[in-house]
Amino acid sequence: MSPSFERLVVNAFGAKNTELVVLGSEPLTPHYHRVHVDCGDFLRSHGVHPSMWLRLWFDDDGKDHQRAFTLVDADEASGRATLEFALHDGVAARWSQNVTAGTRIRASLLGSKCPWPSEKPAPGTSWERTVLIGGTACVPAIRSLLDHWSEAPATVLLHSEYDDDRDIPLGLAAATDVEWFAMGDEALLTRTHDFAGEATTRFWVTTEASATRAVVRALRKDHGVGKERIHAQAYWSAAG
C-alpha cells in the first residue's frame, strides 16, 4: 500500500517509524479490547515517557487510516507493550477484534510528550491535586500519568457510553477518587467547577471534542483558571 499524503506529512515532520508485531489479544468487556504487541528495539532506542502514544496506520481498503494509542505497560527491556481499544464502529476497533498473533502494523512516534514536565506550578509550591477528565479511550493515558504522579491526590471524572464501561479494569491506586458520568451528563461539568478555585489543582481534559471545549471554556471564562493549569486535547469527535 502506498503511503497516504497524511503519512508523508508525518514523516516530513520527523516521525520515528517502526512496525509492531501482535502477540495476542483479549476482550476486557464487550466494548473494550486489549492487544499485546512486540515493539522490537524501538522502545529501547527512543525511551518511554508517561502517557507515551504512537500513531498506528491501519489498512482501510488500501487506504491509510491513522489513530493514536497510548502504550500500556511499555517495557524497554523486553520491547513489549499493550494497546487498549474503546470499541466504536470503525477500522481500528474492527482490527483489534479480529487481529491474530503475528500480524504487523506500522506505527509512528511524533508529537507525544508528557504534560507538565515540571512538577511545580510556581517557585516554592507544588501541585496538590490533579483532576483528570475523559472517557474510556483515555483510561490508558490516565493510568500512565497517575503512575508517574503517584504522590499527589487525584480525582478522575469519566464519561461512560455503555453500561459495562464501569467494568473496565482501571488499574488505579485504591486511594484514587473515580466518578462516572453518562455521556452528555452536565453533572460532570458541574463537578469540575468544584475544583476550579484551588490554585494548586491542575486539569487534564481529554474527552470528546465538544465536551473538551465546554470544560475548558468553563474553566477559563467562568472561573479564570490559567492556561498553565490546563492540558486539553480532544480524543475523538462525535461529529465523525
PDB file of N, CA, C and O in Angstrom, residues 158-223:
ATOM      1  N   LEU A 158     -14.993  10.366  34.641  1.00  0.00           N
ATOM      2  CA  LEU A 158     -15.058   9.608  33.396  1.00  0.00           C
ATOM      3  C   LEU A 158     -16.462   9.607  32.798  1.00  0.00           C
ATOM      4  O   LEU A 158     -17.451   9.395  33.500  1.00  0.00           O
ATOM      5  N   HIS A 159     -16.514   9.822  31.477  1.00  0.00           N
ATOM      6  CA  HIS A 159     -17.745   9.612  30.725  1.00  0.00           C
ATOM      7  C   HIS A 159     -17.914   8.120  30.450  1.00  0.00           C
ATOM      8  O   HIS A 159     -16.948   7.430  30.131  1.00  0.00           O
ATOM      9  N   SER A 160     -19.121   7.623  30.531  1.00  0.00           N
ATOM     10  CA  SER A 160     -19.401   6.247  30.111  1.00  0.00           C
ATOM     11  C   SER A 160     -20.411   6.276  28.975  1.00  0.00           C
ATOM     12  O   SER A 160     -21.327   7.101  28.959  1.00  0.00           O
ATOM     13  N   GLU A 161     -20.221   5.373  28.017  1.00  0.00           N
ATOM     14  CA  GLU A 161     -21.159   5.251  26.899  1.00  0.00           C
ATOM     15  C   GLU A 161     -22.012   3.994  27.010  1.00  0.00           C
ATOM     16  O   GLU A 161     -23.127   3.943  26.499  1.00  0.00           O
ATOM     17  N   TYR A 162     -21.462   2.966  27.670  1.00  0.00           N
ATOM     18  CA  TYR A 162     -22.150   1.685  27.790  1.00  0.00           C
ATOM     19  C   TYR A 162     -22.200   1.277  29.261  1.00  0.00           C
ATOM     20  O   TYR A 162     -21.343   1.669  30.063  1.00  0.00           O
ATOM     21  N   ASP A 163     -23.184   0.459  29.609  1.00  0.00           N
ATOM     22  CA  ASP A 163     -23.331   0.020  30.994  1.00  0.00           C
ATOM     23  C   ASP A 163     -22.098  -0.730  31.487  1.00  0.00           C
ATOM     24  O   ASP A 163     -21.735  -0.645  32.662  1.00  0.00           O
ATOM     25  N   ASP A 164     -21.435  -1.472  30.580  1.00  0.00           N
ATOM     26  CA  ASP A 164     -20.289  -2.278  31.009  1.00  0.00           C
ATOM     27  C   ASP A 164     -18.986  -1.487  31.071  1.00  0.00           C
ATOM     28  O   ASP A 164     -17.948  -2.040  31.428  1.00  0.00           O
ATOM     29  N   ASP A 165     -19.018  -0.192  30.739  1.00  0.00           N
ATOM     30  CA  ASP A 165     -17.791   0.608  30.834  1.00  0.00           C
ATOM     31  C   ASP A 165     -17.237   0.604  32.255  1.00  0.00           C
ATOM     32  O   ASP A 165     -16.018   0.638  32.459  1.00  0.00           O
ATOM     33  N   ARG A 166     -18.118   0.550  33.229  1.00  0.00           N
ATOM     34  CA  ARG A 166     -17.662   0.607  34.622  1.00  0.00           C
ATOM     35  C   ARG A 166     -17.003  -0.701  35.065  1.00  0.00           C
ATOM     36  O   ARG A 166     -16.473  -0.775  36.174  1.00  0.00           O
ATOM     37  N   ASP A 167     -17.043  -1.710  34.185  1.00  0.00           N
ATOM     38  CA  ASP A 167     -16.363  -2.975  34.476  1.00  0.00           C
ATOM     39  C   ASP A 167     -14.937  -3.000  33.934  1.00  0.00           C
ATOM     40  O   ASP A 167     -14.200  -3.965  34.157  1.00  0.00           O
ATOM     41  N   ILE A 168     -14.542  -1.956  33.219  1.00  0.00           N
ATOM     42  CA  ILE A 168     -13.173  -1.898  32.689  1.00  0.00           C
ATOM     43  C   ILE A 168     -12.190  -1.856  33.858  1.00  0.00           C
ATOM     44  O   ILE A 168     -12.347  -1.044  34.775  1.00  0.00           O
ATOM     45  N   PRO A 169     -11.182  -2.726  33.871  1.00  0.00           N
ATOM     46  CA  PRO A 169     -10.181  -2.672  34.944  1.00  0.00           C
ATOM     47  C   PRO A 169      -9.309  -1.428  34.790  1.00  0.00           C
ATOM     48  O   PRO A 169      -8.472  -1.351  33.900  1.00  0.00           O
ATOM     49  N   LEU A 170      -9.516  -0.453  35.653  1.00  0.00           N
ATOM     50  CA  LEU A 170      -8.815   0.822  35.521  1.00  0.00           C
ATOM     51  C   LEU A 170      -7.358   0.730  35.954  1.00  0.00           C
ATOM     52  O   LEU A 170      -6.512   1.480  35.470  1.00  0.00           O
ATOM     53  N   GLY A 171      -7.060  -0.148  36.907  1.00  0.00           N
ATOM     54  CA  GLY A 171      -5.678  -0.303  37.353  1.00  0.00           C
ATOM     55  C   GLY A 171      -5.150   0.896  38.104  1.00  0.00           C
ATOM     56  O   GLY A 171      -3.944   1.163  38.086  1.00  0.00           O
ATOM     57  N   LEU A 172      -6.031   1.640  38.781  1.00  0.00           N
ATOM     58  CA  LEU A 172      -5.617   2.827  39.521  1.00  0.00           C
ATOM     59  C   LEU A 172      -5.453   2.502  40.999  1.00  0.00           C
ATOM     60  O   LEU A 172      -6.033   1.545  41.510  1.00  0.00           O
ATOM     61  N   ALA A 173      -4.673   3.325  41.684  1.00  0.00           N
ATOM     62  CA  ALA A 173      -4.478   3.140  43.122  1.00  0.00           C
ATOM     63  C   ALA A 173      -5.816   3.231  43.841  1.00  0.00           C
ATOM     64  O   ALA A 173      -6.710   3.988  43.439  1.00  0.00           O
ATOM     65  N   ALA A 174      -5.945   2.453  44.906  1.00  0.00           N
ATOM     66  CA  ALA A 174      -7.218   2.396  45.633  1.00  0.00           C
ATOM     67  C   ALA A 174      -7.642   3.760  46.160  1.00  0.00           C
ATOM     68  O   ALA A 174      -8.836   4.042  46.306  1.00  0.00           O
ATOM     69  N   ALA A 175      -6.666   4.631  46.435  1.00  0.00           N
ATOM     70  CA  ALA A 175      -6.979   5.946  47.002  1.00  0.00           C
ATOM     71  C   ALA A 175      -7.483   6.935  45.955  1.00  0.00           C
ATOM     72  O   ALA A 175      -7.964   8.015  46.303  1.00  0.00           O
ATOM     73  N   THR A 176      -7.396   6.580  44.672  1.00  0.00           N
ATOM     74  CA  THR A 176      -7.840   7.492  43.616  1.00  0.00           C
ATOM     75  C   THR A 176      -9.359   7.601  43.610  1.00  0.00           C
ATOM     76  O   THR A 176     -10.068   6.600  43.616  1.00  0.00           O
ATOM     77  N   ASP A 177      -9.848   8.819  43.606  1.00  0.00           N
ATOM     78  CA  ASP A 177     -11.290   9.073  43.571  1.00  0.00           C
ATOM     79  C   ASP A 177     -11.764   9.004  42.124  1.00  0.00           C
ATOM     80  O   ASP A 177     -11.362   9.824  41.295  1.00  0.00           O
ATOM     81  N   VAL A 178     -12.595   8.011  41.795  1.00  0.00           N
ATOM     82  CA  VAL A 178     -13.107   7.833  40.433  1.00  0.00           C
ATOM     83  C   VAL A 178     -14.615   8.038  40.439  1.00  0.00           C
ATOM     84  O   VAL A 178     -15.334   7.413  41.218  1.00  0.00           O
ATOM     85  N   GLU A 179     -15.092   8.929  39.568  1.00  0.00           N
ATOM     86  CA  GLU A 179     -16.520   9.203  39.463  1.00  0.00           C
ATOM     87  C   GLU A 179     -16.944   9.036  38.003  1.00  0.00           C
ATOM     88  O   GLU A 179     -16.272   9.531  37.097  1.00  0.00           O
ATOM     89  N   TRP A 180     -18.051   8.332  37.785  1.00  0.00           N
ATOM     90  CA  TRP A 180     -18.549   8.059  36.440  1.00  0.00           C
ATOM     91  C   TRP A 180     -19.771   8.930  36.140  1.00  0.00           C
ATOM     92  O   TRP A 180     -20.605   9.175  37.011  1.00  0.00           O
ATOM     93  N   PHE A 181     -19.874   9.351  34.873  1.00  0.00           N
ATOM     94  CA  PHE A 181     -20.999  10.155  34.411  1.00  0.00           C
ATOM     95  C   PHE A 181     -21.430   9.641  33.039  1.00  0.00           C
ATOM     96  O   PHE A 181     -20.585   9.280  32.220  1.00  0.00           O
ATOM     97  N   ALA A 182     -22.719   9.623  32.790  1.00  0.00           N
ATOM     98  CA  ALA A 182     -23.202   9.235  31.467  1.00  0.00           C
ATOM     99  C   ALA A 182     -22.752  10.270  30.442  1.00  0.00           C
ATOM    100  O   ALA A 182     -22.644  11.464  30.747  1.00  0.00           O
ATOM    101  N   MET A 183     -22.468   9.810  29.230  1.00  0.00           N
ATOM    102  CA  MET A 183     -22.072  10.727  28.166  1.00  0.00           C
ATOM    103  C   MET A 183     -23.138  11.803  27.984  1.00  0.00           C
ATOM    104  O   MET A 183     -24.331  11.507  27.877  1.00  0.00           O
ATOM    105  N   GLY A 184     -22.710  13.058  28.002  1.00  0.00           N
ATOM    106  CA  GLY A 184     -23.636  14.174  27.847  1.00  0.00           C
ATOM    107  C   GLY A 184     -24.227  14.688  29.145  1.00  0.00           C
ATOM    108  O   GLY A 184     -24.951  15.693  29.136  1.00  0.00           O
ATOM    109  N   ASP A 185     -23.925  14.035  30.260  1.00  0.00           N
ATOM    110  CA  ASP A 185     -24.456  14.458  31.559  1.00  0.00           C
ATOM    111  C   ASP A 185     -23.729  15.731  32.008  1.00  0.00           C
ATOM    112  O   ASP A 185     -22.516  15.724  32.225  1.00  0.00           O
ATOM    113  N   GLU A 186     -24.469  16.823  32.158  1.00  0.00           N
ATOM    114  CA  GLU A 186     -23.853  18.092  32.539  1.00  0.00           C
ATOM    115  C   GLU A 186     -23.359  18.087  33.979  1.00  0.00           C
ATOM    116  O   GLU A 186     -22.661  19.017  34.401  1.00  0.00           O
ATOM    117  N   ALA A 187     -23.700  17.046  34.733  1.00  0.00           N
ATOM    118  CA  ALA A 187     -23.201  16.950  36.106  1.00  0.00           C
ATOM    119  C   ALA A 187     -21.681  16.847  36.133  1.00  0.00           C
ATOM    120  O   ALA A 187     -21.041  17.273  37.098  1.00  0.00           O
ATOM    121  N   LEU A 188     -21.089  16.297  35.071  1.00  0.00           N
ATOM    122  CA  LEU A 188     -19.627  16.224  35.020  1.00  0.00           C
ATOM    123  C   LEU A 188     -19.033  17.629  34.980  1.00  0.00           C
ATOM    124  O   LEU A 188     -18.059  17.927  35.681  1.00  0.00           O
ATOM    125  N   LEU A 189     -19.627  18.500  34.171  1.00  0.00           N
ATOM    126  CA  LEU A 189     -19.141  19.875  34.089  1.00  0.00           C
ATOM    127  C   LEU A 189     -19.308  20.582  35.430  1.00  0.00           C
ATOM    128  O   LEU A 189     -18.406  21.293  35.893  1.00  0.00           O
ATOM    129  N   THR A 190     -20.431  20.352  36.076  1.00  0.00           N
ATOM    130  CA  THR A 190     -20.674  20.952  37.388  1.00  0.00           C
ATOM    131  C   THR A 190     -19.653  20.467  38.404  1.00  0.00           C
ATOM    132  O   THR A 190     -19.141  21.245  39.214  1.00  0.00           O
ATOM    133  N   ARG A 191     -19.339  19.180  38.347  1.00  0.00           N
ATOM    134  CA  ARG A 191     -18.365  18.616  39.288  1.00  0.00           C
ATOM    135  C   ARG A 191     -16.978  19.215  39.061  1.00  0.00           C
ATOM    136  O   ARG A 191     -16.237  19.471  40.015  1.00  0.00           O
ATOM    137  N   THR A 192     -16.635  19.469  37.812  1.00  0.00           N
ATOM    138  CA  THR A 192     -15.347  20.087  37.504  1.00  0.00           C
ATOM    139  C   THR A 192     -15.217  21.444  38.177  1.00  0.00           C
ATOM    140  O   THR A 192     -14.145  21.813  38.674  1.00  0.00           O
ATOM    141  N   HIS A 193     -16.325  22.189  38.219  1.00  0.00           N
ATOM    142  CA  HIS A 193     -16.303  23.523  38.820  1.00  0.00           C
ATOM    143  C   HIS A 193     -15.896  23.476  40.290  1.00  0.00           C
ATOM    144  O   HIS A 193     -15.351  24.454  40.815  1.00  0.00           O
ATOM    145  N   ASP A 194     -16.168  22.356  40.953  1.00  0.00           N
ATOM    146  CA  ASP A 194     -15.875  22.258  42.385  1.00  0.00           C
ATOM    147  C   ASP A 194     -14.384  22.408  42.688  1.00  0.00           C
ATOM    148  O   ASP A 194     -14.006  22.752  43.811  1.00  0.00           O
ATOM    149  N   PHE A 195     -13.546  22.147  41.685  1.00  0.00           N
ATOM    150  CA  PHE A 195     -12.100  22.182  41.908  1.00  0.00           C
ATOM    151  C   PHE A 195     -11.440  23.442  41.349  1.00  0.00           C
ATOM    152  O   PHE A 195     -10.248  23.656  41.546  1.00  0.00           O
ATOM    153  N   ALA A 196     -12.208  24.263  40.647  1.00  0.00           N
ATOM    154  CA  ALA A 196     -11.612  25.381  39.910  1.00  0.00           C
ATOM    155  C   ALA A 196     -10.968  26.421  40.816  1.00  0.00           C
ATOM    156  O   ALA A 196     -10.012  27.097  40.415  1.00  0.00           O
ATOM    157  N   GLY A 197     -11.464  26.564  42.031  1.00  0.00           N
ATOM    158  CA  GLY A 197     -10.926  27.582  42.917  1.00  0.00           C
ATOM    159  C   GLY A 197      -9.651  27.195  43.635  1.00  0.00           C
ATOM    160  O   GLY A 197      -9.073  28.021  44.362  1.00  0.00           O
ATOM    161  N   GLU A 198      -9.199  25.969  43.447  1.00  0.00           N
ATOM    162  CA  GLU A 198      -7.980  25.509  44.115  1.00  0.00           C
ATOM    163  C   GLU A 198      -6.774  25.866  43.250  1.00  0.00           C
ATOM    164  O   GLU A 198      -6.549  25.286  42.190  1.00  0.00           O
ATOM    165  N   ALA A 199      -5.971  26.812  43.704  1.00  0.00           N
ATOM    166  CA  ALA A 199      -4.891  27.367  42.876  1.00  0.00           C
ATOM    167  C   ALA A 199      -3.814  26.351  42.522  1.00  0.00           C
ATOM    168  O   ALA A 199      -3.094  26.528  41.535  1.00  0.00           O
ATOM    169  N   THR A 200      -3.684  25.293  43.304  1.00  0.00           N
ATOM    170  CA  THR A 200      -2.657  24.291  43.019  1.00  0.00           C
ATOM    171  C   THR A 200      -3.272  22.997  42.489  1.00  0.00           C
ATOM    172  O   THR A 200      -2.694  21.923  42.615  1.00  0.00           O
ATOM    173  N   THR A 201      -4.458  23.108  41.890  1.00  0.00           N
ATOM    174  CA  THR A 201      -5.083  21.977  41.195  1.00  0.00           C
ATOM    175  C   THR A 201      -4.923  22.175  39.694  1.00  0.00           C
ATOM    176  O   THR A 201      -5.140  23.261  39.169  1.00  0.00           O
ATOM    177  N   ARG A 202      -4.526  21.120  38.998  1.00  0.00           N
ATOM    178  CA  ARG A 202      -4.386  21.169  37.543  1.00  0.00           C
ATOM    179  C   ARG A 202      -5.437  20.255  36.916  1.00  0.00           C
ATOM    180  O   ARG A 202      -5.930  19.315  37.550  1.00  0.00           O
ATOM    181  N   PHE A 203      -5.755  20.521  35.649  1.00  0.00           N
ATOM    182  CA  PHE A 203      -6.834  19.818  34.961  1.00  0.00           C
ATOM    183  C   PHE A 203      -6.310  19.196  33.664  1.00  0.00           C
ATOM    184  O   PHE A 203      -5.767  19.896  32.807  1.00  0.00           O
ATOM    185  N   TRP A 204      -6.485  17.900  33.544  1.00  0.00           N
ATOM    186  CA  TRP A 204      -6.132  17.156  32.324  1.00  0.00           C
ATOM    187  C   TRP A 204      -7.453  16.791  31.666  1.00  0.00           C
ATOM    188  O   TRP A 204      -8.213  15.968  32.183  1.00  0.00           O
ATOM    189  N   VAL A 205      -7.749  17.428  30.531  1.00  0.00           N
ATOM    190  CA  VAL A 205      -9.070  17.302  29.905  1.00  0.00           C
ATOM    191  C   VAL A 205      -8.900  16.686  28.520  1.00  0.00           C
ATOM    192  O   VAL A 205      -8.419  17.333  27.591  1.00  0.00           O
ATOM    193  N   THR A 206      -9.269  15.434  28.373  1.00  0.00           N
ATOM    194  CA  THR A 206      -9.103  14.757  27.085  1.00  0.00           C
ATOM    195  C   THR A 206     -10.282  13.823  26.865  1.00  0.00           C
ATOM    196  O   THR A 206     -10.210  12.637  27.147  1.00  0.00           O
ATOM    197  N   THR A 207     -11.350  14.376  26.336  1.00  0.00           N
ATOM    198  CA  THR A 207     -12.535  13.568  26.080  1.00  0.00           C
ATOM    199  C   THR A 207     -13.062  13.897  24.683  1.00  0.00           C
ATOM    200  O   THR A 207     -12.289  14.329  23.816  1.00  0.00           O
ATOM    201  N   GLU A 208     -14.337  13.692  24.442  1.00  0.00           N
ATOM    202  CA  GLU A 208     -14.929  14.005  23.144  1.00  0.00           C
ATOM    203  C   GLU A 208     -14.738  15.497  22.846  1.00  0.00           C
ATOM    204  O   GLU A 208     -14.715  16.326  23.755  1.00  0.00           O
ATOM    205  N   ALA A 209     -14.592  15.850  21.572  1.00  0.00           N
ATOM    206  CA  ALA A 209     -14.166  17.198  21.188  1.00  0.00           C
ATOM    207  C   ALA A 209     -15.056  18.302  21.759  1.00  0.00           C
ATOM    208  O   ALA A 209     -14.562  19.272  22.353  1.00  0.00           O
ATOM    209  N   SER A 210     -16.371  18.196  21.590  1.00  0.00           N
ATOM    210  CA  SER A 210     -17.254  19.258  22.072  1.00  0.00           C
ATOM    211  C   SER A 210     -17.263  19.316  23.593  1.00  0.00           C
ATOM    212  O   SER A 210     -17.329  20.410  24.182  1.00  0.00           O
ATOM    213  N   ALA A 211     -17.190  18.160  24.249  1.00  0.00           N
ATOM    214  CA  ALA A 211     -17.147  18.134  25.714  1.00  0.00           C
ATOM    215  C   ALA A 211     -15.847  18.742  26.226  1.00  0.00           C
ATOM    216  O   ALA A 211     -15.836  19.467  27.231  1.00  0.00           O
ATOM    217  N   THR A 212     -14.741  18.470  25.537  1.00  0.00           N
ATOM    218  CA  THR A 212     -13.452  19.051  25.922  1.00  0.00           C
ATOM    219  C   THR A 212     -13.511  20.575  25.837  1.00  0.00           C
ATOM    220  O   THR A 212     -13.081  21.287  26.754  1.00  0.00           O
ATOM    221  N   ARG A 213     -14.068  21.085  24.743  1.00  0.00           N
ATOM    222  CA  ARG A 213     -14.177  22.540  24.590  1.00  0.00           C
ATOM    223  C   ARG A 213     -15.053  23.148  25.679  1.00  0.00           C
ATOM    224  O   ARG A 213     -14.739  24.223  26.218  1.00  0.00           O
ATOM    225  N   ALA A 214     -16.148  22.472  26.028  1.00  0.00           N
ATOM    226  CA  ALA A 214     -17.064  23.004  27.041  1.00  0.00           C
ATOM    227  C   ALA A 214     -16.390  23.082  28.406  1.00  0.00           C
ATOM    228  O   ALA A 214     -16.545  24.078  29.131  1.00  0.00           O
ATOM    229  N   VAL A 215     -15.639  22.046  28.767  1.00  0.00           N
ATOM    230  CA  VAL A 215     -14.958  22.042  30.063  1.00  0.00           C
ATOM    231  C   VAL A 215     -13.904  23.143  30.115  1.00  0.00           C
ATOM    232  O   VAL A 215     -13.827  23.912  31.085  1.00  0.00           O
ATOM    233  N   VAL A 216     -13.091  23.236  29.075  1.00  0.00           N
ATOM    234  CA  VAL A 216     -12.024  24.243  29.056  1.00  0.00           C
ATOM    235  C   VAL A 216     -12.616  25.651  29.057  1.00  0.00           C
ATOM    236  O   VAL A 216     -12.134  26.547  29.763  1.00  0.00           O
ATOM    237  N   ARG A 217     -13.678  25.863  28.287  1.00  0.00           N
ATOM    238  CA  ARG A 217     -14.319  27.178  28.241  1.00  0.00           C
ATOM    239  C   ARG A 217     -14.819  27.586  29.629  1.00  0.00           C
ATOM    240  O   ARG A 217     -14.631  28.733  30.068  1.00  0.00           O
ATOM    241  N   ALA A 218     -15.441  26.645  30.329  1.00  0.00           N
ATOM    242  CA  ALA A 218     -15.959  26.952  31.665  1.00  0.00           C
ATOM    243  C   ALA A 218     -14.827  27.248  32.644  1.00  0.00           C
ATOM    244  O   ALA A 218     -14.913  28.188  33.446  1.00  0.00           O
ATOM    245  N   LEU A 219     -13.768  26.462  32.586  1.00  0.00           N
ATOM    246  CA  LEU A 219     -12.646  26.688  33.496  1.00  0.00           C
ATOM    247  C   LEU A 219     -11.991  28.044  33.244  1.00  0.00           C
ATOM    248  O   LEU A 219     -11.691  28.793  34.184  1.00  0.00           O
ATOM    249  N   ARG A 220     -11.789  28.374  31.972  1.00  0.00           N
ATOM    250  CA  ARG A 220     -11.073  29.604  31.634  1.00  0.00           C
ATOM    251  C   ARG A 220     -11.953  30.846  31.816  1.00  0.00           C
ATOM    252  O   ARG A 220     -11.534  31.826  32.433  1.00  0.00           O
ATOM    253  N   LYS A 221     -13.178  30.809  31.276  1.00  0.00           N
ATOM    254  CA  LYS A 221     -14.008  32.016  31.258  1.00  0.00           C
ATOM    255  C   LYS A 221     -14.819  32.199  32.533  1.00  0.00           C
ATOM    256  O   LYS A 221     -14.968  33.318  33.033  1.00  0.00           O
ATOM    257  N   ASP A 222     -15.372  31.106  33.059  1.00  0.00           N
ATOM    258  CA  ASP A 222     -16.231  31.232  34.238  1.00  0.00           C
ATOM    259  C   ASP A 222     -15.445  31.289  35.537  1.00  0.00           C
ATOM    260  O   ASP A 222     -15.898  31.894  36.515  1.00  0.00           O
ATOM    261  N   HIS A 223     -14.273  30.647  35.542  1.00  0.00           N
ATOM    262  CA  HIS A 223     -13.526  30.541  36.797  1.00  0.00           C
ATOM    263  C   HIS A 223     -12.127  31.147  36.729  1.00  0.00           C
ATOM    264  O   HIS A 223     -11.420  31.154  37.738  1.00  0.00           O
TER     265      HIS A 223
END
